[in-house]
Short mmCIF file of C-alpha atoms in Angstrom, two decimals:
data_model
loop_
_atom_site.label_atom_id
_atom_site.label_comp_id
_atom_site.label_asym_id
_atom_site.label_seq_id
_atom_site.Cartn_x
_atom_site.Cartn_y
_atom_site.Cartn_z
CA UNK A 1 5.18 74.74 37.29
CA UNK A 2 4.53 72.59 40.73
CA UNK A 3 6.40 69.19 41.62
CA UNK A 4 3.33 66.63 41.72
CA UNK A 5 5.50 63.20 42.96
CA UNK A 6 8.37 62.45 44.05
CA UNK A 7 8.87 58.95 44.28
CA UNK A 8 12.01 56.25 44.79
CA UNK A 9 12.16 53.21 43.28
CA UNK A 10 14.25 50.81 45.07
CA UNK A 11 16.36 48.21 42.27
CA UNK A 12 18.62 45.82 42.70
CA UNK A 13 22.48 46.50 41.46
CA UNK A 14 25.29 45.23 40.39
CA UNK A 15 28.77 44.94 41.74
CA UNK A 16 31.24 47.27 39.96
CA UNK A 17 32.42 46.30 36.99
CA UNK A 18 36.11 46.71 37.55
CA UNK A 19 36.51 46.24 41.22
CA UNK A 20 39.52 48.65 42.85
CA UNK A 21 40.63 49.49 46.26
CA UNK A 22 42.06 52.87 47.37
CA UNK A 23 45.46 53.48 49.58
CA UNK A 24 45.53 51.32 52.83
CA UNK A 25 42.99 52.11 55.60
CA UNK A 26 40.27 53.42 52.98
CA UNK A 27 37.16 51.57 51.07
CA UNK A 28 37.19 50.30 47.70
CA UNK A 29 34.92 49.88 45.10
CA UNK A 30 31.50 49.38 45.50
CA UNK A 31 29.23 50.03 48.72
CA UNK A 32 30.39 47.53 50.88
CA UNK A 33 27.76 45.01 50.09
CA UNK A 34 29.02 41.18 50.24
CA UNK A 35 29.55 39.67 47.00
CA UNK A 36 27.40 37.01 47.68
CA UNK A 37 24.06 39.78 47.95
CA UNK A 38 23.50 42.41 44.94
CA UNK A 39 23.56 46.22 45.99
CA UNK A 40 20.25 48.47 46.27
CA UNK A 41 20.12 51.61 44.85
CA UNK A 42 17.20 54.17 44.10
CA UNK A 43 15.82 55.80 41.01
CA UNK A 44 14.45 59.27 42.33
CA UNK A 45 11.73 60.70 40.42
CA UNK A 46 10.51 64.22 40.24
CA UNK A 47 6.88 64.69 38.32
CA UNK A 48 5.65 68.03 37.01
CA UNK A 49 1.96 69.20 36.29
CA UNK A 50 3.48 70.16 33.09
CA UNK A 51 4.55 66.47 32.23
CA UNK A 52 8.35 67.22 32.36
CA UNK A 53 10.07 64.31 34.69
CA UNK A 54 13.34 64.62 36.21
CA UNK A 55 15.41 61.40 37.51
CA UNK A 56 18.30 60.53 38.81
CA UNK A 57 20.43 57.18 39.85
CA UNK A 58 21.70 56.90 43.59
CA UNK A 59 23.50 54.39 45.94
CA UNK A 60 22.48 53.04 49.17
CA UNK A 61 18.69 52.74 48.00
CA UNK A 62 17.06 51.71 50.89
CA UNK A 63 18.45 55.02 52.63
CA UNK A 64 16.90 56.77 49.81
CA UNK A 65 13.76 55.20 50.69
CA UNK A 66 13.35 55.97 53.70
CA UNK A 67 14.30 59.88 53.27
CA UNK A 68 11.81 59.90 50.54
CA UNK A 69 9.18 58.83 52.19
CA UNK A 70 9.57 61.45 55.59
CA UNK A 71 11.19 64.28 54.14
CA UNK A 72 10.95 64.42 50.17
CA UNK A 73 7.43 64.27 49.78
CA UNK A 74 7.07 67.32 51.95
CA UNK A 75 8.54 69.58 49.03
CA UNK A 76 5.47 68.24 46.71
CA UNK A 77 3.53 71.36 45.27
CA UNK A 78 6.74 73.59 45.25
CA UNK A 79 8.01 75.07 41.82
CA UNK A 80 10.98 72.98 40.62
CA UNK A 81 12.21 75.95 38.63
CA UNK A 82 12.95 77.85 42.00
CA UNK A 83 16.15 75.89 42.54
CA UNK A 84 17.83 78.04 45.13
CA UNK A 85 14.13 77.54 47.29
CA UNK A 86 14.40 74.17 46.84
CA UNK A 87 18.19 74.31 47.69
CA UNK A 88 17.65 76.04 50.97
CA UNK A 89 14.90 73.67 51.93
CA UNK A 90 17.21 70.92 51.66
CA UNK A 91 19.19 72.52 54.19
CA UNK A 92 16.90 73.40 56.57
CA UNK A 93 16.14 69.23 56.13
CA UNK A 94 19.72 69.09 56.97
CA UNK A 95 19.77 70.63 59.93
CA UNK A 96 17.47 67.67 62.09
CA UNK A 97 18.68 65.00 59.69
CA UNK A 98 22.82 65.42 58.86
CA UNK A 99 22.14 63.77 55.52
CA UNK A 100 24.68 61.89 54.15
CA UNK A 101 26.59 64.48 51.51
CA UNK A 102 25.36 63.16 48.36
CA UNK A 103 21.86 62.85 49.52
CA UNK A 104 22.08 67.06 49.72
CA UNK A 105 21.77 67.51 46.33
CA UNK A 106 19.54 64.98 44.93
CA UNK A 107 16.61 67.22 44.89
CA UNK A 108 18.72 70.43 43.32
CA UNK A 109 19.80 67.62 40.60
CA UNK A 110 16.19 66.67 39.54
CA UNK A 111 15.17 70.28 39.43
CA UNK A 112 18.22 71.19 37.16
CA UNK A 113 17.35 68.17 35.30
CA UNK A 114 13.48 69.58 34.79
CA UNK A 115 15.01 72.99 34.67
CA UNK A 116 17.25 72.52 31.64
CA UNK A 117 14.21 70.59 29.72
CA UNK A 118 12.27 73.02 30.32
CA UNK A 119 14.38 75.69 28.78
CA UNK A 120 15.67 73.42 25.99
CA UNK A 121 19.08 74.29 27.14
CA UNK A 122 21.75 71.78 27.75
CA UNK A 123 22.35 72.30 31.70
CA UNK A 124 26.11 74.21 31.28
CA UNK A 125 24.37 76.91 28.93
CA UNK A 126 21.85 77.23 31.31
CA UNK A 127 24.67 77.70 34.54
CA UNK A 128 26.51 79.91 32.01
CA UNK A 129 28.38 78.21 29.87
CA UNK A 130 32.32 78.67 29.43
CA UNK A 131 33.53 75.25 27.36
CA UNK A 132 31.72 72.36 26.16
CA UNK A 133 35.13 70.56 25.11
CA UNK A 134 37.06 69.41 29.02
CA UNK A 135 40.39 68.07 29.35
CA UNK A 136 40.47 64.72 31.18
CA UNK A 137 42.82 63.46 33.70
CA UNK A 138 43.40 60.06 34.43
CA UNK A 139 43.03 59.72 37.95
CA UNK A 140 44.64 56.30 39.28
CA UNK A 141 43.41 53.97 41.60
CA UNK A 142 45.54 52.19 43.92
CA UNK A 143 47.05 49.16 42.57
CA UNK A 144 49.81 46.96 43.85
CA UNK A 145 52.90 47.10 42.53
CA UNK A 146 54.73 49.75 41.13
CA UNK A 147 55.12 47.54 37.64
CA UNK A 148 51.36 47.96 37.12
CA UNK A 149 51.25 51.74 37.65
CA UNK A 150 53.75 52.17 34.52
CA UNK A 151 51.95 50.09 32.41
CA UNK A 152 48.74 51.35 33.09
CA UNK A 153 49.92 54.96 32.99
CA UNK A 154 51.44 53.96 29.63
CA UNK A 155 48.44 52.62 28.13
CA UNK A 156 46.72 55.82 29.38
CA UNK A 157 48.99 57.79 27.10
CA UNK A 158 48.28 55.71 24.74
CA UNK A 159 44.86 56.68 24.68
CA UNK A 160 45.54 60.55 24.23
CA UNK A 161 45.82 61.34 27.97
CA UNK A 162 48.39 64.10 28.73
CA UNK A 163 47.49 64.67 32.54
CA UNK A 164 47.41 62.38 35.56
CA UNK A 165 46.88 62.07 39.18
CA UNK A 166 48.01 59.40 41.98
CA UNK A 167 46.22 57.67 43.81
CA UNK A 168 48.95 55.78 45.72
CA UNK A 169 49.64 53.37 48.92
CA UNK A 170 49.99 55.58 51.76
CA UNK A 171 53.33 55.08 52.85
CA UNK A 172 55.45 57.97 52.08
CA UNK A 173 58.45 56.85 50.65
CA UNK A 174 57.35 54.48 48.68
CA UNK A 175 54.29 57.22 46.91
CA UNK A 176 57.17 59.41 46.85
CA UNK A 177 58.86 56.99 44.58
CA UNK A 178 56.00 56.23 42.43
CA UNK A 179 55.40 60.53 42.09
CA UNK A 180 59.29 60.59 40.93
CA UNK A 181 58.58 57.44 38.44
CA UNK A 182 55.26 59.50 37.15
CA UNK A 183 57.07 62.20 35.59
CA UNK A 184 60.18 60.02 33.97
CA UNK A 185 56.90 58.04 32.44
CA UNK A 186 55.29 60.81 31.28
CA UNK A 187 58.08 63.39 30.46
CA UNK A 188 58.42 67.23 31.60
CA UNK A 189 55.13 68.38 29.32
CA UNK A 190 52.40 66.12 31.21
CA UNK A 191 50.58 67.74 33.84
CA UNK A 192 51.11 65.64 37.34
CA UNK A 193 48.44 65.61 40.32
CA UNK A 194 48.82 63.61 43.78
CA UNK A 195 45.89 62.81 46.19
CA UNK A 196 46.89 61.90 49.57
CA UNK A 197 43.29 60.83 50.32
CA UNK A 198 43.72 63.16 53.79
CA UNK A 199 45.96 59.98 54.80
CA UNK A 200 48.93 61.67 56.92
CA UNK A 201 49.69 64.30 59.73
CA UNK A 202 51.36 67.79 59.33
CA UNK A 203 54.74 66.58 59.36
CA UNK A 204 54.30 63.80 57.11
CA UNK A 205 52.78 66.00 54.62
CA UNK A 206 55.22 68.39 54.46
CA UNK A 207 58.04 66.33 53.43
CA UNK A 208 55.64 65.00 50.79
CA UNK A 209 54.68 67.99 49.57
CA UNK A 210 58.25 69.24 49.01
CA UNK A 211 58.83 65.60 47.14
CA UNK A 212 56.37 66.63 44.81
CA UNK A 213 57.43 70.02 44.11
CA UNK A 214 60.63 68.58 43.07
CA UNK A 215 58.64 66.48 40.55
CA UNK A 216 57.05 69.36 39.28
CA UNK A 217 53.47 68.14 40.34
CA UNK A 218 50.53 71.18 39.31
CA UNK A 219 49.00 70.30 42.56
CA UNK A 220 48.61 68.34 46.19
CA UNK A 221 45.54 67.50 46.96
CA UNK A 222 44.24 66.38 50.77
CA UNK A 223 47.31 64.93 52.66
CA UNK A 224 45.32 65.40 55.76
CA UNK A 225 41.71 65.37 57.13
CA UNK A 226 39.69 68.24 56.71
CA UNK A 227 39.17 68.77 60.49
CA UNK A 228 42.57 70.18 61.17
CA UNK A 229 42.29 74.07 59.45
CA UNK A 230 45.41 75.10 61.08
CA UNK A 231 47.96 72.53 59.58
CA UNK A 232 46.43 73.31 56.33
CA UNK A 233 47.34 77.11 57.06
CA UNK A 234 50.63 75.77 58.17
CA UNK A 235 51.06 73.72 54.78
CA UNK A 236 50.28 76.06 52.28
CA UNK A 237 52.72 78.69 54.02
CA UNK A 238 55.25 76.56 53.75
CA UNK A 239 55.00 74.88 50.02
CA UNK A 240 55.37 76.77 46.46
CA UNK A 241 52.94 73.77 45.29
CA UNK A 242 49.31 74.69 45.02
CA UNK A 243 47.02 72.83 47.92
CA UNK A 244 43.73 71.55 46.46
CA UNK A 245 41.59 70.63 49.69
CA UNK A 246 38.03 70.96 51.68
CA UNK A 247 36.52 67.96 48.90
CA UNK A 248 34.38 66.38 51.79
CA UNK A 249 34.00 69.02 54.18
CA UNK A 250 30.38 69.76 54.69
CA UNK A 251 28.63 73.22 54.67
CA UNK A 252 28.90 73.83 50.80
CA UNK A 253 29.38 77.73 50.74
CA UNK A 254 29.36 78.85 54.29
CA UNK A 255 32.22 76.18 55.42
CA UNK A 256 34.61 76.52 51.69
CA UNK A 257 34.53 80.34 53.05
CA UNK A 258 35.95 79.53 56.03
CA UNK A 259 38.89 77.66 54.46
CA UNK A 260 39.65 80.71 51.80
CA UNK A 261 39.42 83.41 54.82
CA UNK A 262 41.97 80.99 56.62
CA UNK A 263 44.35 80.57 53.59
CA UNK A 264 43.97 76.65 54.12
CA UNK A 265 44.07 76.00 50.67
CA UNK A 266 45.23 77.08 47.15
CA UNK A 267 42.74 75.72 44.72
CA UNK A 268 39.14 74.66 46.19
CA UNK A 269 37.50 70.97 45.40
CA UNK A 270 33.48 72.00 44.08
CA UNK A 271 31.12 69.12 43.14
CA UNK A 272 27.54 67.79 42.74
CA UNK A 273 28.22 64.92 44.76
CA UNK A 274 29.63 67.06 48.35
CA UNK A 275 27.98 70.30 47.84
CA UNK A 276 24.19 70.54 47.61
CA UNK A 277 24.28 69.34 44.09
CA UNK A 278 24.74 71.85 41.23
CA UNK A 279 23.77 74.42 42.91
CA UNK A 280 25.97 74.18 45.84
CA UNK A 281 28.71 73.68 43.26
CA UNK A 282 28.33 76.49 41.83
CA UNK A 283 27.84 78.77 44.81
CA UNK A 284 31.30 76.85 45.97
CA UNK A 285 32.85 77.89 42.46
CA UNK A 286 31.81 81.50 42.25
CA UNK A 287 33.17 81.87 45.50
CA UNK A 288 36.60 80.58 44.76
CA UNK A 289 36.19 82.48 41.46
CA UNK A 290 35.70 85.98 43.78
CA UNK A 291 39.18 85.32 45.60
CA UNK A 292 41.06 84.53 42.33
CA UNK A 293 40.78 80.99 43.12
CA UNK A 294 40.73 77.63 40.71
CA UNK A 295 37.43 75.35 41.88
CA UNK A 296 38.73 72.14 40.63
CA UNK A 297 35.28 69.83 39.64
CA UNK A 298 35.79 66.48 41.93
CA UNK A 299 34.71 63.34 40.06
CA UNK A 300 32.74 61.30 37.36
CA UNK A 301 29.40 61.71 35.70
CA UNK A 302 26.82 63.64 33.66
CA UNK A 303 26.37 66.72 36.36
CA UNK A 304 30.11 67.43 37.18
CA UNK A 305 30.60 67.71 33.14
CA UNK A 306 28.29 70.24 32.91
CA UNK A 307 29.82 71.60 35.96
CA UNK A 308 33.17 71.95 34.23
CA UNK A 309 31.42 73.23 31.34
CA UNK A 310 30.02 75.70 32.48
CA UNK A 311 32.63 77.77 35.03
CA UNK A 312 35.76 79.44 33.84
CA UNK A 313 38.07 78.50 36.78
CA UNK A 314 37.67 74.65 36.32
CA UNK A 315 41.05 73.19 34.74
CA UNK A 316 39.64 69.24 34.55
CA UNK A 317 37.42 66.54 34.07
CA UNK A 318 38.64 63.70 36.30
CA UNK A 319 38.31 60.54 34.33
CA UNK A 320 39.09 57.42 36.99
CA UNK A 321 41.32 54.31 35.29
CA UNK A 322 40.96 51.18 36.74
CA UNK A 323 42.11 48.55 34.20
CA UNK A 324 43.22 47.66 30.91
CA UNK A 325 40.07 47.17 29.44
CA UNK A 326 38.39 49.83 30.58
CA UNK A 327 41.03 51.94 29.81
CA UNK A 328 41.16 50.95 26.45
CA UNK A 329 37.36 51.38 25.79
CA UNK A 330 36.83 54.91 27.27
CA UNK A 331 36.77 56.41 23.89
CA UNK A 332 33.54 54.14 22.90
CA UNK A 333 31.67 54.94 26.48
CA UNK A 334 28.13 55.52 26.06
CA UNK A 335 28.07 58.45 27.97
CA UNK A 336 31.27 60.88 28.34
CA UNK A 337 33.26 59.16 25.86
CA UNK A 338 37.00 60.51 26.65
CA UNK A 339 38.49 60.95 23.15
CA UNK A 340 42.32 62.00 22.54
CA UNK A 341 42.42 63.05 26.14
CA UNK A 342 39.03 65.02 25.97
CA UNK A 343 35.21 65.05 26.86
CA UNK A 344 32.75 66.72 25.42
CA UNK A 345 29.79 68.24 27.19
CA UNK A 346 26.49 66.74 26.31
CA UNK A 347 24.43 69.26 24.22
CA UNK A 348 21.18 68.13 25.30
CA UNK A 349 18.77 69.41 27.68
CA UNK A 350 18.92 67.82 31.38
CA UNK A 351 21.21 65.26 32.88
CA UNK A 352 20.57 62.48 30.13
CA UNK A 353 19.12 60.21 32.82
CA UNK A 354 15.78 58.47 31.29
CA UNK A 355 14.55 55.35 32.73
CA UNK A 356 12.34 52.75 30.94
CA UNK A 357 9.52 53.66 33.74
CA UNK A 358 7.21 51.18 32.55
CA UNK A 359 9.96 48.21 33.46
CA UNK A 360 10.54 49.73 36.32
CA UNK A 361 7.09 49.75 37.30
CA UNK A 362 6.85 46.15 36.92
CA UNK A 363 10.42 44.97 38.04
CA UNK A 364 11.06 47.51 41.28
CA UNK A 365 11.92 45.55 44.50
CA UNK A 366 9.91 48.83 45.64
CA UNK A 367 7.88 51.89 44.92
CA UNK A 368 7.79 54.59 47.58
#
């Protein structure tokens, strides 16, 4: 089989649906695009002499574009089955370009996409397979008072959810309250998670982390920036409660190593989004596997179910709640419908994505 395109069509978005903001200092929802202009993103398509198309969705299209058109089209002719060639191509890309993290594994995803048609195998078969049936955490944003965390926290048990994780304000004390709060809401049984969205230094941490040991939280996850190695060493030494870190830290397999040799961290964040795509999350995974290690699966979406799916040492699929309504109609989702505190793992070949290419054709702000 040889790739014979490779091509980006550049759309026009929307804004998100249920807009959200994270703690204080951080980004919220959407791309950054004013609300008076509609987001760009990309449709990347990989053709096959053997008529088997992969495609993805991605942000930030004119970025896309652009990469596309001076680096993507230089892996035309090459044999989309040979993932891990394709993988280390990307990388050797990497090295002149410092892509942005997801744009690493947007070429893996489109060859697992043709990959798993090809073999008529849905995708976490074809990685192995462990579970097709993933329990689902709801994973907060960051509202604004501590009233609306109970009652959305309460409508997410409503919905079957047994496990959750914070994301809070940033200031200490108060997070500290809300962590305390989470557990009378949700009794001693639920499973409790806190991301500190790398927000404070060592000290700050620390005292943190001990707050939610007293809780009885399953795990911490980023209190600090990935830069600083030797706090995290520092950190996990000194708390009984797991440390779930390196979740944006670039270098896939070769930097998560570093972090395991150093004893930064407990439990290690894998993904298709900050790793090289699936195969970079799976390298990441195995690895953490080898050292007796959890690889928790960061985030949303098609690829990170199969993900889940298909390693043992995956706990989670993290389901983000936003608001009531969405909340309330996550068991009826189109795709990854969480039921009674579940997802199951599509059992069809490839990542589901599968464009009306014709429209697109006609409507595309542009074709590169």
């Amino acid at each position: 089989m040889k790739i014979t395109d490779i091509r980006a069509y550049i759309v026009e978005d929307d804004h998100p649906q249920y807009p959200f903001r994270w703690r204080t200092g951080l980004a919220g929802s959407g791309d950054g695009t004013p609300l008076d202009q509609r987001p760009k993103s990309a449709i990347l398509r990989m053709d096959t002499d053997e008529g088997i198309t992969g495609a993805i969705k991605i942000g930030d299209g004119e970025a896309i574009a652009s990469l596309t058109r001076r680096r993507l089209k230089s892996l035309i002719g090459e044999n989309p089955l040979m993932t891990e060639r394709l993988w280390t191509k990307i990388w050797e890309i990497d090295r002149i370009e410092e892509l942005h993290m997801r744009n690493l594994g947007l070429i893996d995803q489109l060859a697992w996409d043709i990959k798993a048609k090809k073999a008529g195998l849905p995708l976490y078969q074809l990685l192995g397979g462990n579970s097709n049936r993933i329990q689902a955490y709801a994973s907060t944003v960051t509202w604004d008072t501590m009233e609306e965390y109970e009652r959305y926290i309460k409508e997410c048990m409503d919905v079957g959810f047994t496990a959750f994780k914070l994301h809070a304000w940033g200031d200490a004390k108060e997070d500290a309250k809300l962590s305390h709060n989470l557990r009378k809401w949700t009794g001693d049984d639920a499973q409790l998670m806190f991301d500190g969205s790398a927000g404070w230094d060592f000290v700050t941490s620390l005292w943190f982390g001990r707050q939610l040991e007293d809780a009885g939280f399953l795990w911490y996850e980023e209190p600090m920036r990935e830069f600083d190695l030797r706090s995290y060493v520092k950190l996990t030494e000194q708390l009984e409660i797991p440390v779930l870190a390196a979740e944006t830290s670039d270098g896939c397999h070769w930097n998560a190593a570093t972090w395991i040799d150093m004893g930064a961290l407990d439990m290690m964040r894998t993904s298709s989004f900050y790793k090289g795509g699936i195969t970079g999350a799976m390298k990441v995974a195995h690895l953490a596997e080898s050292h007796g290690m959890r690889a928790q699966v960061h985030g949303m979406g098609v690829a990170n179910a199969h993900i889940c799916g298909a390693i043992p040492n995956n706990d989670f699929y993290e389901q983000l709640v936003m608001s009531s309504a969405q909340i309330q109609g996550l068991a009826t989702m189109a795709e990854l419908p969480v039921v009674d505190g579940f997802i199951t793992v599509p059992e069809t070949p490839g990542l589901g994505f599968e464009p009306d290419w014709n429209h697109l054709e006609r409507t595309a702000l542009a074709i590169v």
